[in-house]
Amino acid sequence: MSYKVKLQTFEGPFDLLVYLIENAQMSIYDIEIKSITGQYLEYIKAMQEMDIAVATEFMVLASSLIEIKSKMILPRISESGENMIEEDPRRELVARLIEYKKFKQAAMILQEQEEAAESIFEKPREDISEYLDKPDEYLSLDIEKFKTAFEQPSSMVKRSRSQSQLLP
């Protein structure tokens, strides 16, 4: 069973992390882990003080931030005594954040489309079987009768116009 955690305006740990990064006006590719980790942990403490059950998702992300922070602080030295250059420990977090933002944007687009679709009403389907069961009716008229029937309304209109012109 899965459930969604929504605290204030944050729907999950990545939502909070994106908010903190955007609020600090940082680039996702150059996150200041030290300040973001501190703010993230402060938020979790505030949640605990308000007696809000802290979801494990928030705690897992907090531990990931602390791990990245420790990797960035501690120097890596090889057995020969040289500094080793490793890839940025933030790389995986950045990739996850970018993916999260893509899905969040896609969800917003889908929600907008759903709201637009709710304002469209369709006519319900009607039962037209009673009309389909009956064969077409054909009139048996010769061409002169058809011509007379067609010309009759037009001659009546002409007569009524000529009479209206005669009346003062």
PDB file of N, CA, C and O in Angstrom, residues 26-62:
ATOM      1  N   MET A  26      19.956  28.634  -6.669  1.00  0.00           N
ATOM      2  CA  MET A  26      21.116  27.847  -7.082  1.00  0.00           C
ATOM      3  C   MET A  26      20.796  27.111  -8.366  1.00  0.00           C
ATOM      4  O   MET A  26      19.643  26.847  -8.662  1.00  0.00           O
ATOM      5  N   SER A  27      21.833  26.758  -9.072  1.00  0.00           N
ATOM      6  CA  SER A  27      21.675  25.895 -10.231  1.00  0.00           C
ATOM      7  C   SER A  27      21.626  24.455  -9.737  1.00  0.00           C
ATOM      8  O   SER A  27      22.336  24.090  -8.803  1.00  0.00           O
ATOM      9  N   ILE A  28      20.805  23.652 -10.369  1.00  0.00           N
ATOM     10  CA  ILE A  28      20.725  22.242  -9.986  1.00  0.00           C
ATOM     11  C   ILE A  28      22.070  21.566 -10.197  1.00  0.00           C
ATOM     12  O   ILE A  28      22.439  20.647  -9.476  1.00  0.00           O
ATOM     13  N   TYR A  29      22.828  22.055 -11.162  1.00  0.00           N
ATOM     14  CA  TYR A  29      24.119  21.435 -11.479  1.00  0.00           C
ATOM     15  C   TYR A  29      25.227  21.862 -10.525  1.00  0.00           C
ATOM     16  O   TYR A  29      26.296  21.280 -10.516  1.00  0.00           O
ATOM     17  N   ASP A  30      24.978  22.894  -9.705  1.00  0.00           N
ATOM     18  CA  ASP A  30      25.996  23.371  -8.771  1.00  0.00           C
ATOM     19  C   ASP A  30      25.358  23.623  -7.407  1.00  0.00           C
ATOM     20  O   ASP A  30      25.257  24.754  -6.938  1.00  0.00           O
ATOM     21  N   ILE A  31      24.924  22.559  -6.771  1.00  0.00           N
ATOM     22  CA  ILE A  31      24.216  22.655  -5.491  1.00  0.00           C
ATOM     23  C   ILE A  31      25.225  22.840  -4.363  1.00  0.00           C
ATOM     24  O   ILE A  31      26.207  22.116  -4.270  1.00  0.00           O
ATOM     25  N   GLU A  32      24.955  23.812  -3.499  1.00  0.00           N
ATOM     26  CA  GLU A  32      25.762  23.996  -2.300  1.00  0.00           C
ATOM     27  C   GLU A  32      25.209  23.041  -1.238  1.00  0.00           C
ATOM     28  O   GLU A  32      24.288  23.374  -0.497  1.00  0.00           O
ATOM     29  N   ILE A  33      25.782  21.865  -1.205  1.00  0.00           N
ATOM     30  CA  ILE A  33      25.261  20.791  -0.348  1.00  0.00           C
ATOM     31  C   ILE A  33      25.216  21.209   1.121  1.00  0.00           C
ATOM     32  O   ILE A  33      24.264  20.886   1.826  1.00  0.00           O
ATOM     33  N   LYS A  34      26.217  21.939   1.581  1.00  0.00           N
ATOM     34  CA  LYS A  34      26.288  22.310   2.998  1.00  0.00           C
ATOM     35  C   LYS A  34      25.059  23.112   3.421  1.00  0.00           C
ATOM     36  O   LYS A  34      24.390  22.770   4.399  1.00  0.00           O
ATOM     37  N   SER A  35      24.717  24.159   2.670  1.00  0.00           N
ATOM     38  CA  SER A  35      23.580  24.992   3.076  1.00  0.00           C
ATOM     39  C   SER A  35      22.251  24.283   2.852  1.00  0.00           C
ATOM     40  O   SER A  35      21.339  24.382   3.679  1.00  0.00           O
ATOM     41  N   ILE A  36      22.140  23.535   1.752  1.00  0.00           N
ATOM     42  CA  ILE A  36      20.891  22.829   1.466  1.00  0.00           C
ATOM     43  C   ILE A  36      20.646  21.741   2.509  1.00  0.00           C
ATOM     44  O   ILE A  36      19.525  21.574   2.993  1.00  0.00           O
ATOM     45  N   THR A  37      21.700  21.004   2.873  1.00  0.00           N
ATOM     46  CA  THR A  37      21.555  19.947   3.894  1.00  0.00           C
ATOM     47  C   THR A  37      21.106  20.539   5.220  1.00  0.00           C
ATOM     48  O   THR A  37      20.213  20.009   5.882  1.00  0.00           O
ATOM     49  N   GLY A  38      21.714  21.666   5.599  1.00  0.00           N
ATOM     50  CA  GLY A  38      21.328  22.328   6.844  1.00  0.00           C
ATOM     51  C   GLY A  38      19.870  22.750   6.835  1.00  0.00           C
ATOM     52  O   GLY A  38      19.131  22.505   7.807  1.00  0.00           O
ATOM     53  N   GLN A  39      19.431  23.364   5.744  1.00  0.00           N
ATOM     54  CA  GLN A  39      18.035  23.805   5.646  1.00  0.00           C
ATOM     55  C   GLN A  39      17.078  22.615   5.634  1.00  0.00           C
ATOM     56  O   GLN A  39      16.016  22.655   6.253  1.00  0.00           O
ATOM     57  N   TYR A  40      17.485  21.565   4.943  1.00  0.00           N
ATOM     58  CA  TYR A  40      16.648  20.366   4.858  1.00  0.00           C
ATOM     59  C   TYR A  40      16.472  19.745   6.239  1.00  0.00           C
ATOM     60  O   TYR A  40      15.367  19.386   6.646  1.00  0.00           O
ATOM     61  N   LEU A  41      17.563  19.624   6.987  1.00  0.00           N
ATOM     62  CA  LEU A  41      17.488  19.043   8.339  1.00  0.00           C
ATOM     63  C   LEU A  41      16.684  19.937   9.280  1.00  0.00           C
ATOM     64  O   LEU A  41      15.959  19.432  10.146  1.00  0.00           O
ATOM     65  N   GLU A  42      16.799  21.269   9.124  1.00  0.00           N
ATOM     66  CA  GLU A  42      15.987  22.184   9.937  1.00  0.00           C
ATOM     67  C   GLU A  42      14.497  21.968   9.677  1.00  0.00           C
ATOM     68  O   GLU A  42      13.686  21.990  10.597  1.00  0.00           O
ATOM     69  N   TYR A  43      14.158  21.758   8.425  1.00  0.00           N
ATOM     70  CA  TYR A  43      12.761  21.530   8.079  1.00  0.00           C
ATOM     71  C   TYR A  43      12.268  20.232   8.709  1.00  0.00           C
ATOM     72  O   TYR A  43      11.156  20.176   9.246  1.00  0.00           O
ATOM     73  N   ILE A  44      13.091  19.189   8.682  1.00  0.00           N
ATOM     74  CA  ILE A  44      12.692  17.917   9.287  1.00  0.00           C
ATOM     75  C   ILE A  44      12.524  18.084  10.796  1.00  0.00           C
ATOM     76  O   ILE A  44      11.575  17.561  11.393  1.00  0.00           O
ATOM     77  N   LYS A  45      13.412  18.842  11.439  1.00  0.00           N
ATOM     78  CA  LYS A  45      13.272  19.108  12.886  1.00  0.00           C
ATOM     79  C   LYS A  45      11.969  19.852  13.159  1.00  0.00           C
ATOM     80  O   LYS A  45      11.269  19.550  14.125  1.00  0.00           O
ATOM     81  N   ALA A  46      11.660  20.836  12.326  1.00  0.00           N
ATOM     82  CA  ALA A  46      10.419  21.594  12.508  1.00  0.00           C
ATOM     83  C   ALA A  46       9.206  20.682  12.368  1.00  0.00           C
ATOM     84  O   ALA A  46       8.227  20.810  13.115  1.00  0.00           O
ATOM     85  N   MET A  47       9.281  19.729  11.443  1.00  0.00           N
ATOM     86  CA  MET A  47       8.183  18.775  11.284  1.00  0.00           C
ATOM     87  C   MET A  47       8.039  17.925  12.544  1.00  0.00           C
ATOM     88  O   MET A  47       6.921  17.651  12.988  1.00  0.00           O
ATOM     89  N   GLN A  48       9.154  17.511  13.105  1.00  0.00           N
ATOM     90  CA  GLN A  48       9.105  16.682  14.315  1.00  0.00           C
ATOM     91  C   GLN A  48       8.564  17.481  15.495  1.00  0.00           C
ATOM     92  O   GLN A  48       7.824  16.958  16.323  1.00  0.00           O
ATOM     93  N   GLU A  49       8.951  18.770  15.600  1.00  0.00           N
ATOM     94  CA  GLU A  49       8.474  19.611  16.701  1.00  0.00           C
ATOM     95  C   GLU A  49       6.970  19.842  16.615  1.00  0.00           C
ATOM     96  O   GLU A  49       6.306  20.008  17.632  1.00  0.00           O
ATOM     97  N   MET A  50       6.440  19.838  15.415  1.00  0.00           N
ATOM     98  CA  MET A  50       5.004  20.036  15.240  1.00  0.00           C
ATOM     99  C   MET A  50       4.257  18.709  15.348  1.00  0.00           C
ATOM    100  O   MET A  50       3.088  18.622  15.007  1.00  0.00           O
ATOM    101  N   ASP A  51       4.937  17.674  15.798  1.00  0.00           N
ATOM    102  CA  ASP A  51       4.368  16.341  15.949  1.00  0.00           C
ATOM    103  C   ASP A  51       3.861  15.762  14.630  1.00  0.00           C
ATOM    104  O   ASP A  51       2.868  15.045  14.600  1.00  0.00           O
ATOM    105  N   ILE A  52       4.521  16.106  13.572  1.00  0.00           N
ATOM    106  CA  ILE A  52       4.181  15.521  12.282  1.00  0.00           C
ATOM    107  C   ILE A  52       5.081  14.311  12.096  1.00  0.00           C
ATOM    108  O   ILE A  52       6.291  14.388  12.252  1.00  0.00           O
ATOM    109  N   ALA A  53       4.468  13.202  11.799  1.00  0.00           N
ATOM    110  CA  ALA A  53       5.245  11.987  11.577  1.00  0.00           C
ATOM    111  C   ALA A  53       6.096  12.185  10.327  1.00  0.00           C
ATOM    112  O   ALA A  53       5.581  12.434   9.242  1.00  0.00           O
ATOM    113  N   VAL A  54       7.399  12.138  10.525  1.00  0.00           N
ATOM    114  CA  VAL A  54       8.310  12.356   9.411  1.00  0.00           C
ATOM    115  C   VAL A  54       8.356  11.081   8.571  1.00  0.00           C
ATOM    116  O   VAL A  54       8.657  10.005   9.069  1.00  0.00           O
ATOM    117  N   ALA A  55       8.041  11.228   7.307  1.00  0.00           N
ATOM    118  CA  ALA A  55       8.021  10.081   6.408  1.00  0.00           C
ATOM    119  C   ALA A  55       9.438   9.575   6.185  1.00  0.00           C
ATOM    120  O   ALA A  55      10.404  10.335   6.213  1.00  0.00           O
ATOM    121  N   THR A  56       9.545   8.292   5.978  1.00  0.00           N
ATOM    122  CA  THR A  56      10.867   7.694   5.760  1.00  0.00           C
ATOM    123  C   THR A  56      11.518   8.242   4.497  1.00  0.00           C
ATOM    124  O   THR A  56      12.740   8.329   4.434  1.00  0.00           O
ATOM    125  N   GLU A  57      10.711   8.657   3.532  1.00  0.00           N
ATOM    126  CA  GLU A  57      11.274   9.230   2.303  1.00  0.00           C
ATOM    127  C   GLU A  57      12.106  10.470   2.612  1.00  0.00           C
ATOM    128  O   GLU A  57      13.176  10.664   2.038  1.00  0.00           O
ATOM    129  N   PHE A  58      11.616  11.307   3.522  1.00  0.00           N
ATOM    130  CA  PHE A  58      12.345  12.515   3.898  1.00  0.00           C
ATOM    131  C   PHE A  58      13.650  12.153   4.609  1.00  0.00           C
ATOM    132  O   PHE A  58      14.678  12.775   4.382  1.00  0.00           O
ATOM    133  N   MET A  59      13.581  11.137   5.456  1.00  0.00           N
ATOM    134  CA  MET A  59      14.774  10.727   6.201  1.00  0.00           C
ATOM    135  C   MET A  59      15.814  10.105   5.261  1.00  0.00           C
ATOM    136  O   MET A  59      17.018  10.331   5.423  1.00  0.00           O
ATOM    137  N   VAL A  60      15.369   9.341   4.284  1.00  0.00           N
ATOM    138  CA  VAL A  60      16.292   8.719   3.331  1.00  0.00           C
ATOM    139  C   VAL A  60      17.010   9.799   2.527  1.00  0.00           C
ATOM    140  O   VAL A  60      18.228   9.744   2.335  1.00  0.00           O
ATOM    141  N   LEU A  61      16.278  10.791   2.071  1.00  0.00           N
ATOM    142  CA  LEU A  61      16.910  11.859   1.308  1.00  0.00           C
ATOM    143  C   LEU A  61      17.849  12.671   2.190  1.00  0.00           C
ATOM    144  O   LEU A  61      18.929  13.081   1.741  1.00  0.00           O
ATOM    145  N   ALA A  62      17.466  12.886   3.445  1.00  0.00           N
ATOM    146  CA  ALA A  62      18.357  13.606   4.362  1.00  0.00           C
ATOM    147  C   ALA A  62      19.664  12.835   4.533  1.00  0.00           C
ATOM    148  O   ALA A  62      20.747  13.431   4.526  1.00  0.00           O
TER     149      ALA A  62
END
